[in-house]
Structures are given as structure tokens and as C-alpha cells.
Coordinates of N, CA and C in Angstrom, one line a residue:
X25 N 175.2 63.0 -117.7 CA 175.5 61.7 -118.2 C 176.0 61.8 -119.7
X26 N 177.0 61.1 -120.0 CA 177.5 61.1 -121.4 C 176.9 60.0 -122.2
X27 N 176.4 60.2 -123.4 CA 175.9 59.2 -124.3 C 176.6 59.3 -125.6
X28 N 176.8 58.2 -126.3 CA 177.4 58.2 -127.6 C 176.6 59.0 -128.6
X29 N 175.4 59.2 -128.4 CA 174.5 59.9 -129.4 C 174.5 61.4 -129.1
X30 N 175.3 61.9 -128.2 CA 175.5 63.3 -127.9 C 176.9 63.7 -128.3
X31 N 177.2 64.9 -128.2 CA 178.5 65.4 -128.6 C 179.2 66.1 -127.4
X32 N 179.9 65.3 -126.7 CA 180.6 65.8 -125.5 C 182.1 66.1 -125.9
X33 N 182.4 67.4 -126.2 CA 183.7 67.7 -126.6 C 184.7 67.8 -125.4
X34 N 184.2 67.8 -124.2 CA 185.1 67.9 -123.1 C 185.6 66.5 -122.6
X35 N 185.1 65.4 -123.2 CA 185.5 64.1 -122.8 C 187.0 63.9 -123.2
X36 N 187.8 63.3 -122.3 CA 189.2 63.1 -122.5 C 189.4 62.1 -123.7
X37 N 190.2 62.4 -124.6 CA 190.5 61.5 -125.7 C 191.5 60.4 -125.3
X38 N 191.3 59.2 -125.7 CA 192.2 58.1 -125.6 C 192.0 57.1 -126.7
X39 N 192.6 57.5 -127.9 CA 192.4 56.7 -129.1 C 193.0 55.3 -129.0
X40 N 192.4 54.4 -129.7 CA 193.0 53.1 -129.8 C 192.6 52.5 -131.2
X41 N 193.3 51.5 -131.7 CA 193.0 50.9 -132.9 C 192.5 49.5 -132.7
X42 N 191.4 49.1 -133.4 CA 190.9 47.8 -133.4 C 190.9 47.2 -134.8
X43 N 190.8 45.9 -134.9 CA 190.8 45.3 -136.2 C 189.5 44.5 -136.4
X44 N 189.0 44.4 -137.6 CA 187.8 43.8 -137.9 C 187.9 43.1 -139.2
X45 N 187.4 41.9 -139.4 CA 187.5 41.1 -140.6 C 186.1 40.9 -141.2
X46 N 185.9 41.3 -142.4 CA 184.6 41.3 -143.0 C 184.7 40.9 -144.5
X47 N 184.1 39.9 -144.9 CA 184.0 39.4 -146.3 C 185.4 39.4 -147.0
X48 N 186.3 38.7 -146.4 CA 187.7 38.6 -146.9 C 188.5 39.9 -146.8
X49 N 188.1 40.8 -146.0 CA 188.9 42.1 -145.9 C 189.2 42.4 -144.5
X50 N 190.5 42.7 -144.2 CA 190.9 43.1 -142.9 C 190.7 44.6 -142.8
X51 N 190.0 45.1 -141.8 CA 189.7 46.5 -141.7 C 190.2 47.0 -140.4
X52 N 190.9 48.2 -140.4 CA 191.3 48.8 -139.1 C 190.4 50.0 -138.8
X53 N 190.2 50.2 -137.5 CA 189.4 51.3 -137.0 C 190.1 51.9 -135.8
X54 N 190.2 53.3 -135.9 CA 190.6 54.1 -134.7 C 189.3 54.4 -133.9
X55 N 189.3 54.1 -132.6 CA 188.1 54.4 -131.8 C 188.6 55.3 -130.6
X56 N 187.6 55.7 -129.8 CA 188.0 56.6 -128.7 C 186.9 56.6 -127.7
X57 N 187.1 57.2 -126.5 CA 186.1 57.4 -125.5 C 185.0 58.3 -126.2
X58 N 183.8 58.1 -125.7 CA 182.7 58.9 -126.2 C 182.0 58.5 -127.5
X59 N 182.4 57.3 -128.0 CA 181.8 56.8 -129.2 C 181.2 55.4 -128.9
X60 N 180.2 55.0 -129.6 CA 179.6 53.7 -129.3 C 180.5 52.5 -129.7
X61 N 180.6 51.6 -128.8 CA 181.3 50.3 -129.0 C 182.8 50.6 -129.4
X62 N 183.5 51.3 -128.5 CA 184.8 51.7 -128.8 C 185.8 50.5 -128.8
X63 N 185.5 49.4 -128.1 CA 186.4 48.3 -128.0 C 186.4 47.3 -129.1
X64 N 185.3 47.2 -129.8 CA 185.1 46.2 -130.9 C 183.8 46.6 -131.7
X65 N 183.8 46.1 -132.9 CA 182.5 46.3 -133.7 C 181.4 45.6 -132.9
X66 N 180.4 46.3 -132.5 CA 179.3 45.7 -131.7 C 178.6 44.6 -132.4
X67 N 178.0 43.7 -131.6 CA 177.4 42.5 -132.1 C 176.2 42.8 -133.1
X68 N 175.4 43.8 -132.8 CA 174.3 44.2 -133.7 C 174.7 44.6 -135.0
X69 N 175.8 45.5 -135.1 CA 176.3 45.9 -136.4 C 176.9 44.7 -137.1
X70 N 177.6 43.8 -136.4 CA 178.1 42.6 -137.0 C 177.0 41.7 -137.6
X71 N 175.9 41.6 -136.9 CA 174.8 40.8 -137.4 C 174.2 41.4 -138.7
X72 N 174.0 42.8 -138.7 CA 173.5 43.5 -139.9 C 174.5 43.3 -141.0
X73 N 175.8 43.4 -140.8 CA 176.8 43.3 -141.9 C 176.7 41.8 -142.5
X74 N 176.5 40.9 -141.6 CA 176.4 39.5 -142.1 C 175.2 39.2 -142.9
X75 N 174.1 39.9 -142.5 CA 172.8 39.6 -143.1 C 172.6 40.4 -144.5
X76 N 173.2 41.5 -144.6 CA 173.0 42.4 -145.8 C 173.6 41.8 -147.0
X77 N 172.9 42.0 -148.1 CA 173.4 41.6 -149.5 C 173.4 42.8 -150.3
X78 N 174.5 43.1 -150.9 CA 174.7 44.2 -151.9 C 174.8 43.6 -153.2
X79 N 173.8 43.9 -154.1 CA 173.9 43.3 -155.5 C 174.1 44.4 -156.5
X80 N 173.0 45.0 -157.0 CA 173.1 46.1 -158.0 C 173.1 47.5 -157.3
X81 N 173.0 47.5 -156.0 CA 172.9 48.8 -155.3 C 174.2 49.6 -155.6
X82 N 174.1 50.9 -155.8 CA 175.2 51.7 -156.1 C 175.5 52.8 -155.1
X83 N 174.5 53.0 -154.2 CA 174.7 54.1 -153.2 C 174.1 53.6 -151.8
X84 N 174.8 54.1 -150.8 CA 174.4 53.7 -149.4 C 174.6 54.8 -148.5
X85 N 173.6 54.9 -147.5 CA 173.7 55.9 -146.4 C 173.7 55.1 -145.1
X86 N 174.6 55.4 -144.2 CA 174.7 54.9 -142.9 C 174.3 55.9 -141.9
X87 N 173.2 55.7 -141.3 CA 172.7 56.7 -140.3 C 173.1 56.3 -138.9
X88 N 173.8 57.3 -138.2 CA 174.3 57.0 -136.9 C 175.6 56.2 -137.0
X89 N 176.5 56.6 -137.9 CA 177.6 55.8 -138.3 C 178.7 55.6 -137.2
X90 N 178.7 56.4 -136.2 CA 179.8 56.3 -135.2 C 181.1 56.5 -135.9
X91 N 182.1 55.6 -135.5 CA 183.4 55.7 -136.1 C 183.5 55.1 -137.5
X92 N 182.4 54.7 -138.0 CA 182.3 54.2 -139.4 C 182.3 52.7 -139.6
X93 N 182.1 51.9 -138.6 CA 182.2 50.5 -138.7 C 181.4 49.8 -139.9
X94 N 180.1 50.2 -140.0 CA 179.3 49.5 -141.0 C 179.6 50.1 -142.4
X95 N 179.5 51.4 -142.5 CA 179.7 52.1 -143.8 C 181.1 51.7 -144.4
X96 N 182.1 51.8 -143.6 CA 183.5 51.5 -144.1 C 183.6 50.0 -144.4
X97 N 183.1 49.2 -143.6 CA 183.1 47.7 -143.9 C 182.5 47.4 -145.3
X98 N 181.3 48.0 -145.5 CA 180.6 47.7 -146.7 C 181.3 48.3 -147.9
X99 N 181.9 49.5 -147.7 CA 182.7 50.1 -148.8 C 183.9 49.3 -149.1
X100 N 184.5 48.8 -148.1 CA 185.7 47.9 -148.3 C 185.3 46.6 -149.1
X101 N 184.2 46.0 -148.8 CA 183.8 44.8 -149.4 C 183.2 45.1 -150.8
X102 N 182.6 46.2 -151.0 CA 182.0 46.6 -152.3 C 182.6 47.9 -152.8
X103 N 183.8 47.9 -153.3 CA 184.5 49.2 -153.7 C 183.7 50.1 -154.6
X104 N 182.8 49.6 -155.4 CA 182.1 50.5 -156.4 C 181.0 51.3 -155.7
X105 N 180.6 50.9 -154.5 CA 179.5 51.5 -153.8 C 179.9 53.0 -153.3
X106 N 179.0 53.9 -153.6 CA 179.1 55.3 -153.1 C 178.5 55.3 -151.7
X107 N 179.2 55.8 -150.7 CA 178.8 55.8 -149.3 C 178.8 57.1 -148.7
X108 N 177.7 57.5 -148.0 CA 177.6 58.6 -147.1 C 177.3 58.1 -145.7
X109 N 178.0 58.7 -144.7 CA 177.8 58.3 -143.3 C 177.4 59.6 -142.5
X110 N 176.4 59.5 -141.7 CA 176.1 60.6 -140.8 C 176.0 60.3 -139.4
X111 N 176.2 61.3 -138.5 CA 176.1 61.1 -137.1 C 176.0 62.5 -136.5
X112 N 175.6 62.6 -135.2 CA 175.6 64.0 -134.6 C 176.8 64.1 -133.6
X113 N 177.6 63.1 -133.4 CA 178.7 63.1 -132.5 C 180.0 63.5 -133.3
X114 N 180.5 64.7 -133.1 CA 181.6 65.2 -133.9 C 182.9 64.4 -133.7
X115 N 183.1 63.8 -132.5 CA 184.2 63.0 -132.2 C 184.1 61.7 -133.1
X116 N 182.9 61.1 -133.2 CA 182.7 60.0 -134.0 C 182.9 60.3 -135.5
X117 N 182.5 61.4 -135.9 CA 182.7 61.8 -137.3 C 184.1 62.1 -137.6
X118 N 184.9 62.6 -136.7 CA 186.3 62.8 -136.9 C 187.0 61.5 -137.0
X119 N 186.6 60.5 -136.2 CA 187.2 59.2 -136.3 C 186.8 58.5 -137.6
X120 N 185.5 58.7 -138.0 CA 185.1 58.1 -139.3 C 186.0 58.7 -140.4
X121 N 186.3 60.0 -140.4 CA 187.2 60.5 -141.5 C 188.6 59.9 -141.4
X122 N 189.1 59.8 -140.2 CA 190.4 59.2 -140.0 C 190.4 57.7 -140.4
X123 N 189.3 57.0 -140.2 CA 189.2 55.6 -140.6 C 189.0 55.5 -142.1
X124 N 188.4 56.4 -142.8 CA 188.3 56.4 -144.2 C 189.7 56.5 -144.8
X125 N 190.5 57.4 -144.3 CA 191.9 57.6 -144.7 C 192.8 56.3 -144.4
X126 N 192.6 55.8 -143.2 CA 193.4 54.7 -142.7 C 193.2 53.5 -143.6
X127 N 191.9 53.3 -144.1 CA 191.6 52.2 -145.0 C 191.7 52.5 -146.5
X128 N 192.3 53.7 -146.8 CA 192.6 54.1 -148.2 C 191.3 54.0 -149.1
X129 N 190.2 54.6 -148.6 CA 189.0 54.6 -149.4 C 188.7 55.9 -150.0
X130 N 188.0 55.8 -151.2 CA 187.5 57.0 -151.9 C 186.0 56.8 -152.1
X131 N 185.4 57.9 -152.5 CA 184.0 57.9 -152.8 C 183.1 57.5 -151.6
X132 N 183.6 58.1 -150.5 CA 182.9 57.8 -149.2 C 183.1 59.1 -148.4
X133 N 182.0 59.6 -147.8 CA 182.1 60.8 -147.0 C 181.3 60.7 -145.7
X134 N 181.6 61.5 -144.7 CA 180.9 61.5 -143.4 C 180.6 62.9 -143.1
X135 N 179.5 63.2 -142.5 CA 179.2 64.6 -142.1 C 178.1 64.6 -141.0
X136 N 178.0 65.7 -140.3 CA 177.1 65.9 -139.2 C 175.6 66.1 -139.7
X137 N 174.7 65.3 -139.2 CA 173.3 65.4 -139.5 C 172.5 64.8 -138.4
X138 N 171.5 65.5 -137.8 CA 170.6 64.9 -136.9 C 169.6 64.1 -137.7
X139 N 169.5 62.9 -137.5 CA 168.7 62.0 -138.4 C 169.0 62.3 -139.8
X140 N 168.1 62.7 -140.7 CA 168.4 62.9 -142.1 C 168.3 64.4 -142.5
X141 N 168.3 65.3 -141.5 CA 168.0 66.7 -141.8 C 169.0 67.3 -142.8
X142 N 170.3 66.9 -142.8 CA 171.3 67.5 -143.7 C 171.5 66.7 -144.9
X143 N 170.8 65.6 -145.1 CA 171.0 64.7 -146.2 C 170.3 65.2 -147.4
X144 N 171.1 65.4 -148.5 CA 170.5 65.9 -149.8 C 170.2 64.8 -150.8
X145 N 170.9 63.7 -150.8 CA 170.8 62.7 -151.8 C 169.8 61.6 -151.5
X146 N 169.5 60.8 -152.5 CA 168.7 59.6 -152.3 C 169.7 58.4 -152.6
X147 N 169.3 57.3 -152.0 CA 170.2 56.1 -152.0 C 169.4 54.8 -152.4
X148 N 170.2 53.9 -152.8 CA 169.7 52.5 -153.1 C 169.5 51.7 -151.8
X149 N 170.3 52.0 -150.8 CA 170.2 51.3 -149.5 C 170.5 52.3 -148.4
X150 N 169.8 52.2 -147.3 CA 170.0 53.0 -146.1 C 170.1 52.0 -145.0
X151 N 171.2 52.1 -144.2 CA 171.4 51.2 -143.0 C 171.5 52.0 -141.8
X152 N 171.1 51.3 -140.7 CA 171.2 52.0 -139.4 C 171.2 51.0 -138.2
X153 N 172.1 51.3 -137.3 CA 172.1 50.6 -136.0 C 171.7 51.8 -135.1
X154 N 170.4 52.1 -135.0 CA 169.9 53.4 -134.4 C 170.2 53.5 -132.9
X155 N 170.4 54.7 -132.5 CA 170.7 54.9 -131.1 C 169.5 54.8 -130.2
X156 N 169.2 53.5 -129.8 CA 168.0 53.2 -129.1 C 167.8 54.0 -127.8
X157 N 168.9 54.3 -127.2 CA 168.8 55.0 -125.9 C 168.4 56.5 -126.1
X158 N 168.5 56.9 -127.4 CA 168.0 58.3 -127.7 C 166.5 58.4 -127.6
X159 N 165.8 57.2 -127.7 CA 164.4 57.2 -127.6 C 163.7 56.7 -128.8
X160 N 162.5 56.1 -128.7 CA 161.8 55.6 -129.8 C 161.4 56.7 -130.8
X161 N 161.3 57.9 -130.4 CA 161.0 59.0 -131.3 C 162.1 59.2 -132.4
X162 N 163.3 59.0 -131.9 CA 164.5 59.2 -132.8 C 164.4 58.0 -133.8
X163 N 164.2 56.8 -133.3 CA 164.2 55.6 -134.2 C 163.0 55.7 -135.2
X164 N 161.9 56.2 -134.7 CA 160.7 56.4 -135.6 C 161.0 57.5 -136.7
X165 N 161.7 58.5 -136.3 CA 162.1 59.6 -137.3 C 163.0 59.0 -138.3
X166 N 164.0 58.2 -137.9 CA 164.9 57.6 -138.9 C 164.1 56.7 -139.9
X167 N 163.2 55.9 -139.3 CA 162.4 55.0 -140.2 C 161.5 55.8 -141.2
X168 N 160.8 56.8 -140.7 CA 159.9 57.6 -141.5 C 160.7 58.4 -142.5
X169 N 161.7 59.2 -142.1 CA 162.4 60.1 -142.9 C 163.3 59.4 -144.0
X170 N 163.6 58.1 -143.7 CA 164.4 57.4 -144.7 C 163.7 57.2 -146.0
X171 N 162.3 57.1 -145.9 CA 161.5 56.8 -147.1 C 161.8 57.8 -148.2
X172 N 161.9 59.1 -147.8 CA 162.1 60.2 -148.8 C 163.5 60.2 -149.4
X173 N 164.4 59.4 -148.8 CA 165.8 59.4 -149.2 C 166.2 58.1 -149.9
X174 N 165.2 57.3 -150.2 CA 165.4 56.0 -150.9 C 165.0 56.2 -152.4
X175 N 165.9 55.7 -153.2 CA 165.5 55.6 -154.6 C 164.4 54.6 -154.8
X176 N 163.7 54.6 -155.9 CA 162.7 53.6 -156.2 C 163.3 52.2 -156.0
X177 N 162.6 51.3 -155.3 CA 163.1 50.0 -155.0 C 164.2 50.0 -154.0
X178 N 164.5 51.1 -153.4 CA 165.6 51.2 -152.4 C 165.2 50.5 -151.1
X179 N 166.1 50.1 -150.3 CA 165.9 49.4 -149.1 C 166.4 50.1 -147.8
X180 N 165.6 50.0 -146.8 CA 166.0 50.4 -145.4 C 166.3 49.2 -144.6
X181 N 167.5 49.1 -144.1 CA 167.9 47.9 -143.3 C 168.4 48.4 -141.9
X182 N 167.7 48.0 -140.9 CA 168.1 48.4 -139.5 C 168.3 47.2 -138.6
X183 N 169.1 47.4 -137.6 CA 169.3 46.3 -136.6 C 168.7 46.9 -135.3
X184 N 167.9 46.1 -134.6 CA 167.4 46.5 -133.3 C 167.1 45.3 -132.5
X185 N 167.3 45.4 -131.2 CA 167.1 44.3 -130.3 C 165.6 44.1 -130.0
X186 N 165.1 42.9 -129.8 CA 163.7 42.7 -129.5 C 163.3 43.4 -128.2
X187 N 164.2 43.4 -127.2 CA 163.9 44.0 -125.9 C 163.9 45.5 -126.0
X188 N 164.5 46.1 -127.1 CA 164.6 47.5 -127.2 C 163.7 48.1 -128.3
X189 N 162.7 47.2 -128.7 CA 161.6 47.7 -129.5 C 161.6 47.2 -130.9
X190 N 162.2 46.0 -131.2 CA 162.1 45.5 -132.6 C 160.6 45.3 -133.1
X191 N 159.7 44.8 -132.2 CA 158.3 44.6 -132.7 C 157.7 45.9 -133.1
X192 N 157.9 47.0 -132.3 CA 157.2 48.3 -132.6 C 157.9 48.9 -133.8
X193 N 159.3 48.7 -134.0 CA 160.0 49.2 -135.2 C 159.5 48.5 -136.4
X194 N 159.3 47.2 -136.3 CA 158.7 46.4 -137.4 C 157.4 46.9 -137.8
X195 N 156.5 47.2 -136.9 CA 155.2 47.7 -137.2 C 155.2 49.1 -137.9
X196 N 156.1 49.9 -137.4 CA 156.2 51.3 -138.0 C 156.8 51.1 -139.4
X197 N 157.7 50.2 -139.7 CA 158.2 50.0 -141.0 C 157.1 49.5 -141.9
X198 N 156.3 48.6 -141.4 CA 155.2 48.1 -142.2 C 154.2 49.2 -142.5
X199 N 153.9 50.1 -141.6 CA 153.0 51.2 -141.8 C 153.6 52.2 -142.8
X200 N 154.9 52.4 -142.8 CA 155.6 53.4 -143.6 C 155.8 52.9 -145.0
X201 N 156.2 51.6 -145.1 CA 156.7 51.0 -146.4 C 155.7 50.0 -147.0
X202 N 154.7 49.6 -146.2 CA 153.8 48.6 -146.6 C 154.2 47.1 -146.4
X203 N 155.5 47.0 -146.0 CA 156.0 45.6 -145.8 C 157.3 45.7 -145.0
X204 N 157.6 44.7 -144.1 CA 158.9 44.7 -143.4 C 159.2 43.2 -143.3
X205 N 160.4 42.9 -143.8 CA 160.9 41.5 -143.7 C 161.9 41.4 -142.6
X206 N 161.9 40.3 -141.8 CA 163.0 40.0 -140.9 C 164.1 39.2 -141.6
X207 N 165.2 39.9 -141.9 CA 166.2 39.2 -142.6 C 167.0 38.2 -141.8
X208 N 167.1 38.5 -140.5 CA 167.8 37.6 -139.6 C 167.4 37.9 -138.1
X209 N 167.4 36.9 -137.3 CA 167.3 37.0 -135.9 C 168.5 36.3 -135.3
X210 N 169.2 37.0 -134.3 CA 170.4 36.4 -133.7 C 170.5 36.9 -132.3
X211 N 170.4 36.1 -131.3 CA 170.6 36.5 -129.9 C 169.8 37.7 -129.5
X212 N 168.6 37.8 -130.0 CA 167.7 38.9 -129.6 C 167.8 40.1 -130.6
X213 N 168.7 40.1 -131.5 CA 168.9 41.1 -132.5 C 168.0 40.8 -133.7
X214 N 167.3 41.8 -134.2 CA 166.5 41.6 -135.4 C 167.1 42.5 -136.5
X215 N 167.2 41.9 -137.7 CA 167.6 42.7 -138.8 C 166.3 42.9 -139.7
X216 N 165.8 44.1 -139.7 CA 164.6 44.4 -140.4 C 164.9 45.1 -141.7
X217 N 164.1 44.8 -142.7 CA 164.3 45.4 -144.0 C 162.9 45.7 -144.7
X218 N 162.9 47.0 -145.1 CA 161.7 47.4 -145.9 C 162.2 48.0 -147.2
X219 N 161.3 47.9 -148.2 CA 161.7 48.4 -149.6 C 160.7 49.5 -150.0
X220 N 161.2 50.5 -150.6 CA 160.3 51.6 -151.1 C 159.6 51.2 -152.4

């Protein structure tokens, strides 16, 4: 079985372009078979993007970036933000690179990393729409490992459905960070935020 959080290089490519509007910016994305939510920016990512506030933050990491929907949207809306995006799906990463070029963005990179294993920098904000179907262990690893990659006062913001483990993710964020705020609830999606 093929999953978006794996890297199936044998899957036939059939690229298409979708459009997304975010904070007064029109953004184009090239998507393809074998990546998460290839037909539109998924509802969970959309809810996270609407809930998040970027103020003085200067750097952002998008974990499980896929074709770059969240990281690129935030970079487009906040041009001074430095953005890194990671995923384990090479097709998704190739699309993310293509989408960076398509939207004429600088100071944004994407690269292969399982969870945060290849991440060298620390960030003011880390976001994720974690691959729930990869299992709670992966989600837990993202939550725990993000702590060491956040600057002082840095924030971790994730989107997760209640039925797919939002209460347990919230508990783990409280255990790891000492506090977890629900920024927004929308149609079963929870936007959870913890601060280092």
C-alpha cells in the first residue's frame, strides 16, 4: 500500500497545478500522485494557517511539508521569514522545490529528514500537520524532538484531528513543554500550541 509519508518512486507521475489564496496572496502549487492532499490544500493545514500568528518570529520549520503548502504560504505572507521545510517523501520535496521557484521565493529551503534527524538549526516557530497514519510514535517523536530545535520562547504549532489523537497529543505537549494551548477548534481539527 502506498502512503504519502513513504517514498514510492515507482508511482506514475501526473502533475497538476492548484491555486490557493492566503492573507491577500494568490499562491500556485504543483502537486502529483503520491503526495498528501494533491487536489487542494487540505482542511487541517488551512485551519492551522488561519489560526497562526507571525509577529516577531524570524525563522520557521515545517515538518512533513509535502509539496510545501504551509511553509510556502507563510513565506509568501511574511516575506522576511526564513523557512526550512522537511519531509521523507522525495517526490513531495521535489514538488516543494518546484513550488518555491514557481512562487519566486528566496530564503526558503526544503530537504529530506525523518522527523528532525537532519535538522541542524533552531527556529522561532515549528509547524506540522503530522502524518497521523504513520502512527502515534511518529507524532510523539515530532512533538518531543521539536523542543531541542526551538529558540527560547519558540513555539510548536500542530494540527491534529480529535479522532486521530488530539487529546493524547495535547497531553504529550503539556508533558514536554509544561503547557499546551488550543488555538482553534474547527470541525474536529485542533490547532495545538506549546512554547519553549
